[in-house]
Coordinates of C-alpha atoms and ligand atoms in Angstrom, one line a residue:
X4 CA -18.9 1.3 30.6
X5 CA -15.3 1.9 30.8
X6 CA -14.6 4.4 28.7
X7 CA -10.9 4.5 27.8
X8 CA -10.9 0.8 26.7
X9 CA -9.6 0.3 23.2
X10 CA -11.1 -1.5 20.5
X11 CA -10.1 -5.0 19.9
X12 CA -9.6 -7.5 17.1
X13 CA -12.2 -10.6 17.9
X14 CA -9.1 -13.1 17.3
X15 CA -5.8 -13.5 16.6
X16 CA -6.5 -14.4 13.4
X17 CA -8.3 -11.6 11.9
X18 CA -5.9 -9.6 13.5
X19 CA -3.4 -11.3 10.8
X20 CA -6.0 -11.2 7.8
X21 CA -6.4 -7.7 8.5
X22 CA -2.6 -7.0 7.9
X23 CA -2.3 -9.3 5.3
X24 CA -5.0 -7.6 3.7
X25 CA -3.4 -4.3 4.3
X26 CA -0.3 -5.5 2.7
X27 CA -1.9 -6.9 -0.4
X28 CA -2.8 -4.9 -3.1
X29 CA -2.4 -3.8 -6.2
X30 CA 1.6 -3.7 -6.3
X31 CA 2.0 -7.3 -5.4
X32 CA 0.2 -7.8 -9.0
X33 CA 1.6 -4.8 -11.0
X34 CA 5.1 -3.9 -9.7
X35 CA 6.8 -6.9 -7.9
X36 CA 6.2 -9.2 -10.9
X37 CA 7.7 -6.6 -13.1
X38 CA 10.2 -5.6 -11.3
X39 CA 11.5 -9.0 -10.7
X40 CA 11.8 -9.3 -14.6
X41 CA 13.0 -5.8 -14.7
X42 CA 16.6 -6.3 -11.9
X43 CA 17.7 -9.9 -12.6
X44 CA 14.6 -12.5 -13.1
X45 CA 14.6 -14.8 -10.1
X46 CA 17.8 -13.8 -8.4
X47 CA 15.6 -10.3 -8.2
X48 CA 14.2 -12.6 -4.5
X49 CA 17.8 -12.2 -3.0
X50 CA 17.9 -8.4 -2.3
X51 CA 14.3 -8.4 -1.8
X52 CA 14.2 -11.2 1.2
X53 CA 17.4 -9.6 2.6
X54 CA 15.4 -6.3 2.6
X55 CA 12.6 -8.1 4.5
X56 CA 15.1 -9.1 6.9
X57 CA 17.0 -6.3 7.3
X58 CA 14.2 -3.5 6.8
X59 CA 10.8 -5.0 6.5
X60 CA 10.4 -6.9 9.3
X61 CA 11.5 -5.2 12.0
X62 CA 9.7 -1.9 10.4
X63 CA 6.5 -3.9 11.0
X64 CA 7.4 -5.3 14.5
X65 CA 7.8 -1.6 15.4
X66 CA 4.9 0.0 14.4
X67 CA 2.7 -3.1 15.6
X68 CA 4.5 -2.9 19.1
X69 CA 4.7 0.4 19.4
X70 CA 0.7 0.9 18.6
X71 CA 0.3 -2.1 21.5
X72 CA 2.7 -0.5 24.1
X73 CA 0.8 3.2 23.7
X74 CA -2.7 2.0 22.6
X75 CA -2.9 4.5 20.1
X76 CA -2.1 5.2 16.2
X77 CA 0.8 6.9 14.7
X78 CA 0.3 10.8 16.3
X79 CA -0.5 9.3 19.8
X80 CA 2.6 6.8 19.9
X81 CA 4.8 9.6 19.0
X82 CA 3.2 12.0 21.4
X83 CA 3.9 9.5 24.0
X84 CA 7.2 9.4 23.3
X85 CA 7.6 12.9 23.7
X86 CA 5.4 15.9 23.3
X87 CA 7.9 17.5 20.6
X88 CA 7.8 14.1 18.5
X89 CA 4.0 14.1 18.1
X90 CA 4.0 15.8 14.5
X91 CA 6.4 12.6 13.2
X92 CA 2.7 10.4 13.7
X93 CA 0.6 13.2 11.6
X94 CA 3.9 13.3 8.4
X95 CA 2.6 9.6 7.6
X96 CA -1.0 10.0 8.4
X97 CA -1.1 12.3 5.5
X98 CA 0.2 10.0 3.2
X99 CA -2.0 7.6 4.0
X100 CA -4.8 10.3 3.1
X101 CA -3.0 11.1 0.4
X102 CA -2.8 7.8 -1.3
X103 CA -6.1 6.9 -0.1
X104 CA -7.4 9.4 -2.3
X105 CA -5.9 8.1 -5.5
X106 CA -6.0 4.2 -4.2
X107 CA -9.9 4.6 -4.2
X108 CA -9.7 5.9 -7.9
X109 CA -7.9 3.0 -9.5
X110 CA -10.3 0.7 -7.6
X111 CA -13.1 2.9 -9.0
X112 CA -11.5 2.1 -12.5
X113 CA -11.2 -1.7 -11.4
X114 CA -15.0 -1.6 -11.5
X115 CA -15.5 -0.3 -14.4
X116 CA -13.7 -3.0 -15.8
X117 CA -15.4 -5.2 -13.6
X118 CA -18.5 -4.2 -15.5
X119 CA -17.1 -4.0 -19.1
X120 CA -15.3 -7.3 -19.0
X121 CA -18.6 -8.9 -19.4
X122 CA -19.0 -8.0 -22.6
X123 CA -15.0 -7.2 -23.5
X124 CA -16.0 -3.7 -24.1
X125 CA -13.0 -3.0 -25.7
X126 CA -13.4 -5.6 -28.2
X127 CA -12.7 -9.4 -28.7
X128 CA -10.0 -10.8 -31.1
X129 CA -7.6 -7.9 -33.3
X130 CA -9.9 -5.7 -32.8
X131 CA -9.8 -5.5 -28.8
X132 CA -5.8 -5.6 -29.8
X133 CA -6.0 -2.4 -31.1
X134 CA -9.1 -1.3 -28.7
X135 CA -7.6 -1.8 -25.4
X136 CA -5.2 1.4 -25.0
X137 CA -8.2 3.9 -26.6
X138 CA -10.6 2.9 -24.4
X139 CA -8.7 3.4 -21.2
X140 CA -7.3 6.2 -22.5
X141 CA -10.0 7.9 -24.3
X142 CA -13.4 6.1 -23.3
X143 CA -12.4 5.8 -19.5
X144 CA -9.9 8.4 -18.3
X145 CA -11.3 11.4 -21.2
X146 CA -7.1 12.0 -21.0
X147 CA -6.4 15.7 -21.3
X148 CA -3.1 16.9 -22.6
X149 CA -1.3 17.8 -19.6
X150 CA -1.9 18.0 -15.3
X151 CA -2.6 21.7 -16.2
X152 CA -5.9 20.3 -18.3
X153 CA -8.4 19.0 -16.0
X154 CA -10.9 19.4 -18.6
X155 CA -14.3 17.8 -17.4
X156 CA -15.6 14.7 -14.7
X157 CA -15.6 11.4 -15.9
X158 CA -19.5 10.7 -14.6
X159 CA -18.3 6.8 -14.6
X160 CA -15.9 7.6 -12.5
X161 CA -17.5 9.3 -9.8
X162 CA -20.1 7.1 -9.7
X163 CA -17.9 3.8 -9.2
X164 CA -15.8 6.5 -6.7
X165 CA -19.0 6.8 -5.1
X166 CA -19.9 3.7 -4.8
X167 CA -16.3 2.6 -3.5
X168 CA -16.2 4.9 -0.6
X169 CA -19.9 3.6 0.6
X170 CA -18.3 0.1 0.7
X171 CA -15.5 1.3 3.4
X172 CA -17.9 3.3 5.2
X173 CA -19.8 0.4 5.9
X174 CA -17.0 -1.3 6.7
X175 CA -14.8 1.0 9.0
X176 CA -17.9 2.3 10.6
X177 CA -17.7 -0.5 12.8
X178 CA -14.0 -1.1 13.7
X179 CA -11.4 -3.4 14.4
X180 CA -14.2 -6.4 14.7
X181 CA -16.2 -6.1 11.2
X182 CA -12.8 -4.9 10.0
X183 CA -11.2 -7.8 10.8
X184 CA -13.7 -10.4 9.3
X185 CA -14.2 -8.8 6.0
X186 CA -10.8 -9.0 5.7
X187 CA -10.7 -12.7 6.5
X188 CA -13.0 -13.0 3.3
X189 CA -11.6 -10.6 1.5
X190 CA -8.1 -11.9 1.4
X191 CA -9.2 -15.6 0.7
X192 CA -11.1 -14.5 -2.3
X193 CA -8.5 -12.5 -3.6
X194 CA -6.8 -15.3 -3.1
X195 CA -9.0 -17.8 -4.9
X196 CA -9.3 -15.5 -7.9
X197 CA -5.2 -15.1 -8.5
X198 CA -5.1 -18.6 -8.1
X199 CA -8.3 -19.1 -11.0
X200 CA -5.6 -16.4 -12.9
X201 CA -2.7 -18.4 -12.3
X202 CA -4.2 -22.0 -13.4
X203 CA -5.8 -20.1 -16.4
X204 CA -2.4 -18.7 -17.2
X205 CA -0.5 -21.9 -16.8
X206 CA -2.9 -23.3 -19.4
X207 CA -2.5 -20.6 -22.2
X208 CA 0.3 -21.7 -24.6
X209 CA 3.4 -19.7 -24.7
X210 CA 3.7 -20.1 -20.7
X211 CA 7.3 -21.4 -20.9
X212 CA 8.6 -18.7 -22.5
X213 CA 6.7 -15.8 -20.4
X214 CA 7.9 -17.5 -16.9
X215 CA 11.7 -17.8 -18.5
X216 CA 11.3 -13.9 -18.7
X217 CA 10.0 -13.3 -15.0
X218 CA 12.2 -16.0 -13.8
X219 CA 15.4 -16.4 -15.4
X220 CA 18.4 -16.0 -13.1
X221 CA 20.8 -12.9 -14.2
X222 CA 23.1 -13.2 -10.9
X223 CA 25.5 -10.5 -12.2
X224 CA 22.5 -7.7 -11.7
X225 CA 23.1 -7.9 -8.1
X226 CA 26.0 -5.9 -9.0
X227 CA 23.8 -2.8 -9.7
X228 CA 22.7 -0.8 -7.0
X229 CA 19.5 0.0 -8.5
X230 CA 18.0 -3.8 -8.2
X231 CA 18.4 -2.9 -4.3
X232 CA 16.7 0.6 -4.6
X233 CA 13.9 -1.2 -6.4
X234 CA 13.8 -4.0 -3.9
X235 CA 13.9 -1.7 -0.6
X236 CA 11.2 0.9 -2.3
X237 CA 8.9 -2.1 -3.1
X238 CA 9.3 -3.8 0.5
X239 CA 8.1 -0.8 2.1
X240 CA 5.6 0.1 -0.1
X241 CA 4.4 -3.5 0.0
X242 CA 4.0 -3.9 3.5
X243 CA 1.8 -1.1 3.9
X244 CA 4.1 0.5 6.5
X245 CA 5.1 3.6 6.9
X246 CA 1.8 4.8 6.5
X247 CA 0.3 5.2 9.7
X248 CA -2.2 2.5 10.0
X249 CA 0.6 -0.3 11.1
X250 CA -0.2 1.6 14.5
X251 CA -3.4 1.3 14.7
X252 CA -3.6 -2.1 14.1
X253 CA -1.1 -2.9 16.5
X254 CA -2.9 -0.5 19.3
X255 CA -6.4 -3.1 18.6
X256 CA -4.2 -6.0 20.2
X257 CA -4.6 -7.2 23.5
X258 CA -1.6 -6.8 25.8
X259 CA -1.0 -10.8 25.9
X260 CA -1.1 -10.7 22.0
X261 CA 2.1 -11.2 20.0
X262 CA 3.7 -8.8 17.5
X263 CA 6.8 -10.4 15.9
X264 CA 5.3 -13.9 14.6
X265 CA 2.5 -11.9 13.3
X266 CA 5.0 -9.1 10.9
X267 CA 6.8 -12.3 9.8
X268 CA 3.5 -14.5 9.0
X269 CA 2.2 -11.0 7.0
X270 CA 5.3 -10.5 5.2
X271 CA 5.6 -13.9 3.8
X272 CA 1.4 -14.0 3.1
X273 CA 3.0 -10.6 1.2
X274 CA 5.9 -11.9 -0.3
X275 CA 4.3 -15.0 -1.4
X276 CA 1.1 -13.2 -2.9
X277 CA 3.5 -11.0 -4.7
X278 CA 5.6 -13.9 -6.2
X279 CA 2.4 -16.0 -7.0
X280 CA 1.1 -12.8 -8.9
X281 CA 4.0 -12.9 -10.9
X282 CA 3.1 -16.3 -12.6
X283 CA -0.6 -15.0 -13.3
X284 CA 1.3 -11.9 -15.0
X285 CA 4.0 -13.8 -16.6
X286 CA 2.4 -16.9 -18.1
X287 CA -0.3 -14.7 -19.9
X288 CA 2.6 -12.5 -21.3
X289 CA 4.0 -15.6 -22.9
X290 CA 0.2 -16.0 -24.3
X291 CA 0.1 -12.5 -25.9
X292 CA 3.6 -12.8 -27.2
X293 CA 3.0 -15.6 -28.7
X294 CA -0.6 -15.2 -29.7
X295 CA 0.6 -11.5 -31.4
X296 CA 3.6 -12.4 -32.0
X297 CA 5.4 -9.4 -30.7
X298 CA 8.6 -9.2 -28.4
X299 CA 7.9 -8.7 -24.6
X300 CA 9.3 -5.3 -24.8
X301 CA 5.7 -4.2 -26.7
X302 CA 3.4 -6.4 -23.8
X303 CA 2.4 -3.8 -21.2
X304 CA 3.8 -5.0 -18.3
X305 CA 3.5 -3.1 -15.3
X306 CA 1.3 -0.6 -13.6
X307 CA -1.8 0.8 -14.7
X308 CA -0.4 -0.6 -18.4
X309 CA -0.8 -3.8 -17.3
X310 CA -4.1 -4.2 -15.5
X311 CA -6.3 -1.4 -17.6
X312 CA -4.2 -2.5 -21.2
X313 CA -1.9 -5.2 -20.7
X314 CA -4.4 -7.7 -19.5
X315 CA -7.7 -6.4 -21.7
X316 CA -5.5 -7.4 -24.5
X317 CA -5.2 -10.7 -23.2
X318 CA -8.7 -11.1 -22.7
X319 CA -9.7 -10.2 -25.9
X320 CA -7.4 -13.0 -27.9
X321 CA -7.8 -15.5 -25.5
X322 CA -9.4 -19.1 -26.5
X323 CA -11.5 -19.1 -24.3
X324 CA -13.3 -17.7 -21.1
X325 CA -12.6 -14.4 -22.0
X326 CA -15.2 -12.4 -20.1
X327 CA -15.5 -14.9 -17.3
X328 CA -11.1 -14.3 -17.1
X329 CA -11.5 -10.5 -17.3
X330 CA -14.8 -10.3 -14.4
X331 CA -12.2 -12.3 -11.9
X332 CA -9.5 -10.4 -12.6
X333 CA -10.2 -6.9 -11.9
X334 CA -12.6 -8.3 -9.2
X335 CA -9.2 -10.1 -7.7
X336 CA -8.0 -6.4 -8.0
X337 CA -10.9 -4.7 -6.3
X338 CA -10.5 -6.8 -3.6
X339 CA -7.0 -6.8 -3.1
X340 CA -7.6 -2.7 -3.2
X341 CA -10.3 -2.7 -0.7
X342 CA -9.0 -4.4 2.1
X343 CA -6.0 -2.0 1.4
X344 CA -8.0 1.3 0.8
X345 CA -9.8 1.0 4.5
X346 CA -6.6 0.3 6.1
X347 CA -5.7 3.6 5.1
X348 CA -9.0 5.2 5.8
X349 CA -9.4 4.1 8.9
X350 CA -6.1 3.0 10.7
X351 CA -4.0 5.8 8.6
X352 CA -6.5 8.7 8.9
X353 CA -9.5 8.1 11.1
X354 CA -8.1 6.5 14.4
X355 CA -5.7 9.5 14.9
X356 CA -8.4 11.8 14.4
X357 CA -10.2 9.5 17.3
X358 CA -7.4 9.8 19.5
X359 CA -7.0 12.9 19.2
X360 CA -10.0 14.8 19.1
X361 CA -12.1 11.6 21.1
X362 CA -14.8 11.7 18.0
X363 CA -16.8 8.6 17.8
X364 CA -16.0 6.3 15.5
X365 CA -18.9 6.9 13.1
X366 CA -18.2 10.6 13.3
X367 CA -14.6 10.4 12.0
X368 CA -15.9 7.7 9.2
X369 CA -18.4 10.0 8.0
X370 CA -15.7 13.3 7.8
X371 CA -13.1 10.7 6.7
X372 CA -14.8 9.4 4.2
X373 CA -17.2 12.4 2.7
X374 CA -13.5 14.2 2.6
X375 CA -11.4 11.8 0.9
X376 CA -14.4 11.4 -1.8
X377 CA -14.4 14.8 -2.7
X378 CA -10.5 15.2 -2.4
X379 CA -10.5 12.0 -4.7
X380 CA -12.7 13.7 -7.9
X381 CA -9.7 15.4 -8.7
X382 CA -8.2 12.0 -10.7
X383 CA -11.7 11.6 -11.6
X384 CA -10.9 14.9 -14.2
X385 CA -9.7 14.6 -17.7
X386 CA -6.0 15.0 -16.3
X387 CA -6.7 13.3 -13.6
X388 CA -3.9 10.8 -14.0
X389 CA -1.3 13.5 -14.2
X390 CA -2.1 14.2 -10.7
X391 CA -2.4 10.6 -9.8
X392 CA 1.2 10.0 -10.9
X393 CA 2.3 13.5 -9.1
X394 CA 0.6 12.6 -5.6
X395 CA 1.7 9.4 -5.9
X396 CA 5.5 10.2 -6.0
X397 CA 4.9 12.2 -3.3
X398 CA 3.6 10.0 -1.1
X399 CA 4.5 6.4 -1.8
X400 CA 7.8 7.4 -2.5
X401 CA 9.0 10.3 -0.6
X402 CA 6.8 10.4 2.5
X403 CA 6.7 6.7 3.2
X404 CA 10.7 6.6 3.4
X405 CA 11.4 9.8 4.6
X406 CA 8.8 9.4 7.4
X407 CA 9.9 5.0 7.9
X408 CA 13.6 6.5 8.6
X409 CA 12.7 9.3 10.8
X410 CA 10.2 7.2 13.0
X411 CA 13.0 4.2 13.3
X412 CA 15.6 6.9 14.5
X413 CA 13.5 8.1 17.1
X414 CA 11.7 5.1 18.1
X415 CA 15.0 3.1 18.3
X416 CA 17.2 6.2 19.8
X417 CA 14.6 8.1 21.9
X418 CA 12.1 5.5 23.0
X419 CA 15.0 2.7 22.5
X420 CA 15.0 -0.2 20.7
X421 CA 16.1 -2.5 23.8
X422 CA 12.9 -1.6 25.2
X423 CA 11.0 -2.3 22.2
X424 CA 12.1 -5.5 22.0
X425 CA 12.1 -6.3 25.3
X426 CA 7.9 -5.4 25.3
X427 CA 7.6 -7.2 22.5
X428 CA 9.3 -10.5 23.4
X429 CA 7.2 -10.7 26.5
X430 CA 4.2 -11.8 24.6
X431 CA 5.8 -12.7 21.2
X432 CA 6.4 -16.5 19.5
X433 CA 9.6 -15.2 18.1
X434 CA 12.3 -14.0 20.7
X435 CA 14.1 -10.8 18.9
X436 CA 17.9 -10.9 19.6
X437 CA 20.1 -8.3 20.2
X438 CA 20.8 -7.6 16.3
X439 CA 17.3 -6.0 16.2
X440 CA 18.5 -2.9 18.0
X441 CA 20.9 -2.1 15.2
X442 CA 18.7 -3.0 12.1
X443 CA 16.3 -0.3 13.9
X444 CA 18.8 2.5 15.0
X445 CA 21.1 1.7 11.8
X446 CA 20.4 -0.2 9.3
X447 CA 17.1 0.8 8.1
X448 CA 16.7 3.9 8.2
X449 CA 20.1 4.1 6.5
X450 CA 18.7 1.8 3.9
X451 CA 15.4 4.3 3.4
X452 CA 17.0 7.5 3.3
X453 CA 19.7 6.0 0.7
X454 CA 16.7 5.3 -1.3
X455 CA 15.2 8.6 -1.3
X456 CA 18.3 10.1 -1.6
X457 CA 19.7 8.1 -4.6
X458 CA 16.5 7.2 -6.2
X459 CA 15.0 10.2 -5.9
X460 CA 15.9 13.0 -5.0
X461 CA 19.0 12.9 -7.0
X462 CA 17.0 12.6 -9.9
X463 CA 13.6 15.0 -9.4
X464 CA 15.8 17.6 -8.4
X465 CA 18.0 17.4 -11.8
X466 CA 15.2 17.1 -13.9
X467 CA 11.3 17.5 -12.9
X468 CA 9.8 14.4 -12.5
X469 CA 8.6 12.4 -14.8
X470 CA 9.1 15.4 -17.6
X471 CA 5.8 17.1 -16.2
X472 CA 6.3 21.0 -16.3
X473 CA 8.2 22.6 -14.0
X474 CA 5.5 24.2 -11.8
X475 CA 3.5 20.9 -11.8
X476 CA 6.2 18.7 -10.8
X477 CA 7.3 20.9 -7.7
X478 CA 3.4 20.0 -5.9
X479 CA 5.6 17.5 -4.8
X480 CA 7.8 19.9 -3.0
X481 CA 5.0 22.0 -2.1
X482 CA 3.2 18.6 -0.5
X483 CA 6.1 17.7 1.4
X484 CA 6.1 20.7 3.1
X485 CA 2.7 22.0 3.5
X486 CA 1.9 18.5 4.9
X487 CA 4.8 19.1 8.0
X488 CA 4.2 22.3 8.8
X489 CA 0.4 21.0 9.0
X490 CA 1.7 18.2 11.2
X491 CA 3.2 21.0 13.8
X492 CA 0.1 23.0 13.6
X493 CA -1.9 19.5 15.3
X494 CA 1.0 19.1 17.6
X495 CA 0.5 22.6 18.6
X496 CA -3.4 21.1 19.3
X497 CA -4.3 20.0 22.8
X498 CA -4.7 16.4 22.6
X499 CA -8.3 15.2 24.0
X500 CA -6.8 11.6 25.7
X501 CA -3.2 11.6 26.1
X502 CA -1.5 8.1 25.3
X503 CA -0.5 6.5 28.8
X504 CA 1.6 3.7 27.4
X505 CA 1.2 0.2 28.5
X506 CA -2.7 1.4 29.7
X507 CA -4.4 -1.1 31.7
X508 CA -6.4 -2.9 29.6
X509 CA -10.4 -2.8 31.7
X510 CA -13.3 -4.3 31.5
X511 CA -16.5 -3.8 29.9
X512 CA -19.2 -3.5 31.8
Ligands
LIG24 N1 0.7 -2.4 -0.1 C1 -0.2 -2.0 -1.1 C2 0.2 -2.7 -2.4 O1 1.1 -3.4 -2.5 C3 -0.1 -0.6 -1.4 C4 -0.5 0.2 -0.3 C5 0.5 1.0 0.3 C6 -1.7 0.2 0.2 C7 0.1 1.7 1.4 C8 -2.1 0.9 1.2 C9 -1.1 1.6 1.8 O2 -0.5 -2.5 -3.4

């Protein structure tokens, strides 16, 4: 058997579902919908498809052609670029572990609900109304006073944690090929469930006046910057790059494969989950509003509010199919989370381990997974969620744009963008023009570090975030840098099989 020959995806297609699925996930339910209601109502769709444009896109075509020209993930493509760059692959591959620590959690919690949806746990009628919020906060999370309380586990917890992680074992433990076909069901019934959401939604009365909140134009909010913080932040988070495993799952193409079609089919499967999501969200606001008769400002709308106590609230006052409603919907969630969660697990964390160190691939599940696990039972604690919130800022904030803008200025200066594009048009539908070069070199990674800058650090610095304590929000800090230095201490690490860059692809034997 040949024994540098990469892994591939069995088609072209699951190649596609498996980014899609990647992409998809929780935000496209929880954050887009809100924060299109939030900056502007529908016009909220003009900064965020220029973003794609300008930003998204050619992010994606990057680290998909990059991962094709070197056949490796993040640490090896950098490593091929130069020796010195090699630590910029392990910054992100952190923050995928990172946030597949806490990602796992909430799809942990999903189950739960999964399970006590059958019988509306929380309550049916006025009296899940006033149920919802305590039993999140009290029955599910135990939540302690502070992220310096971690108080006991929440058995529950660990046990649907447990359970989680065994699901993308069995999944990653196999590769690109079983990989890629779960996600091809995975994403359709995710699919097929929003879609059961949004016809139930659409239904419900009061939907006119929910989808006039998510939708109405406000055209003079483009004026504020922040709508175009909120749409670059959400682009990046939502198409899953920046987080190593964009790399990967480019390095599993074949060298006649194409790259740009495929970033622009997965960011408008994104795009248009996200928007869909939005009417699911939206029309079952107008329900609750109406059904409660409370202004939207008291409908939890986003975020953990909306799926663990925005949504059991609708569940318990709807007419009808209540339990049926709430099984689908934190089972659309799960799903949506899954096909996200081994993304990271094993395109983010496990195939640079591979590379590197040339463990097998059940090896680097086993470590991958039996690590993250026990990293994970610290949100699992009574102040679990503190740290949740905490890691979370750290990584799907700061990490994923620091480490997007850093990788575009080296892969479009150093490696250079003309080459890119030039390897990635000889296989590609789409034909890049010249104006990719400069979105690369200039315009993106302008467009992330202005978001970090002005959206973030600007503000944590002045005040900790989030009004946490002092020492606890500066882990933030402390991750930021403890993860570097730890990605120059594995550059400093011989690497077992050096990337070649455009490797001959061989035959098996
Ligand atoms: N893109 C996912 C979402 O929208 C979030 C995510 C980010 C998942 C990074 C994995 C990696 O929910």
């Amino acid at each position: 058997m040949a024994t540098a020959l990469r892994e591939r995806w069995t088609s072209r297609a699951t190649f596609i579902f498996a980014a899609i699925g990647s992409a998809i996930g929780l935000g496209n339910v929880w954050r887009f919908p809100y924060l299109t209601y939030e900056y502007g109502g529908g016009v909220f769709l003009i900064p965020y498809i220029i973003g794609l444009i300008l930003i998204g896109i050619p992010w994606m075509v990057m680290e998909f052609g990059m991962g094709r020209y070197f056949q490796r993930g993040a640490p090896g493509v950098f490593e091929g670029i130069g020796k010195k760059w090699e630590w910029l692959g392990w910054w992100p591959f952190f923050a995928a572990f990172l946030i597949v620590t806490y990602y796992t959690v909430v799809i942990a919690w999903c189950l739960i609900y999964t399970v006590s949806s059958a019988t509306v746990a929380w309550g049916v009628g006025q009296a899940g109304v006033q149920g919802a919020e305590g039993y999140f906060f009290n029955t599910v999370l135990g939540l302690s006073s502070g992220p310096g309380v971690l108080g006991g586990l929440q058995w529950p917890i660990v046990g649907m944690l447990l359970l989680t992680w065994v699901i993308i074992f069995l999944i990653m433990f196999r590769g690109a090929k079983v990989i890629g076909r779960v996600s091809v069901w995975g994403v359709s019934v995710a699919w097929a469930f929003l879609a059961i959401l949004v016809v139930r939604g659409l239904t419900l009365p009061g939907v006119v006046e929910g989808l006039n909140f998510y939708l109405d134009p406000n055209f003079s909010a483009l004026a504020n910057p922040k709508i175009w913080f909120a749409a670059f932040s959400q682009i990046a988070f939502s198409l899953s790059v920046g987080m190593a495993g964009m790399f990967a799952y480019g390095s599993f193409v074949t060298k006649k494969g194409d790259v740009s079609n495929s970033a622009v089919i997965t960011s408008i499967a994104d795009t248009s989950t996200s928007f869909f999501a939005g009417f699911a969200i939206f029309s079952t606001a107008g329900y609750i509003m109406q059904a409660l008769n409370i202004p939207i400002q008291e409908v939890a709308l986003r975020s953990m509010g909306l799926a663990f106590v925005g949504f059991p609230v609708a569940i318990s006052v709807m007419p009808a199919l209540n339990a049926f409603i709430g099984v689908i919907f934190f089972l659309c969630l799960f799903f949506l989370g899954l096909t996200s969660a081994y993304f990271l697990a094993y395109g983010g964390v496990a195939v640079p381990l591979m590379d590197k160190f040339g463990w097998g691939r059940v090896k680097a599940s086993i470590i991958v997974c039996v690590v993250s696990f026990l990293a994970g039972l610290i949100y699992a604690t009574q102040g679990g969620l503190y740290w949740l919130d905490i890691v979370d800022r750290t990584a799907s904030f700061y990490l994923l744009l620091i480490t997007g803008a850093l990788a575009c200025i080296v892969i479009g200066w150093v490696f250079g963008a003309k080459k890119l594009r030039e390897y990635v048009n000889e296989t590609s539908d789409i034909k890049l023009g010249a104006w990719f070069d400069w979105l690369l070199k200039v315009i993106a990674p302008a467009g992330l570090l202005f978001v970090a800058i002005y959206g973030g650090f600007a503000q944590d610095i002045a005040t900790p975030y989030s009004g946490y304590p002092l020492w606890a929000a500066s882990i933030i800090w402390i991750l930021l840098v403890v993860t570097l230095v730890v990605s120059f201490i594995l550059q400093a690490i011989k690497t077992r099989t050096p990337a070649g860059g455009e490797i001959e692809e061989r035959k098996v034997s």
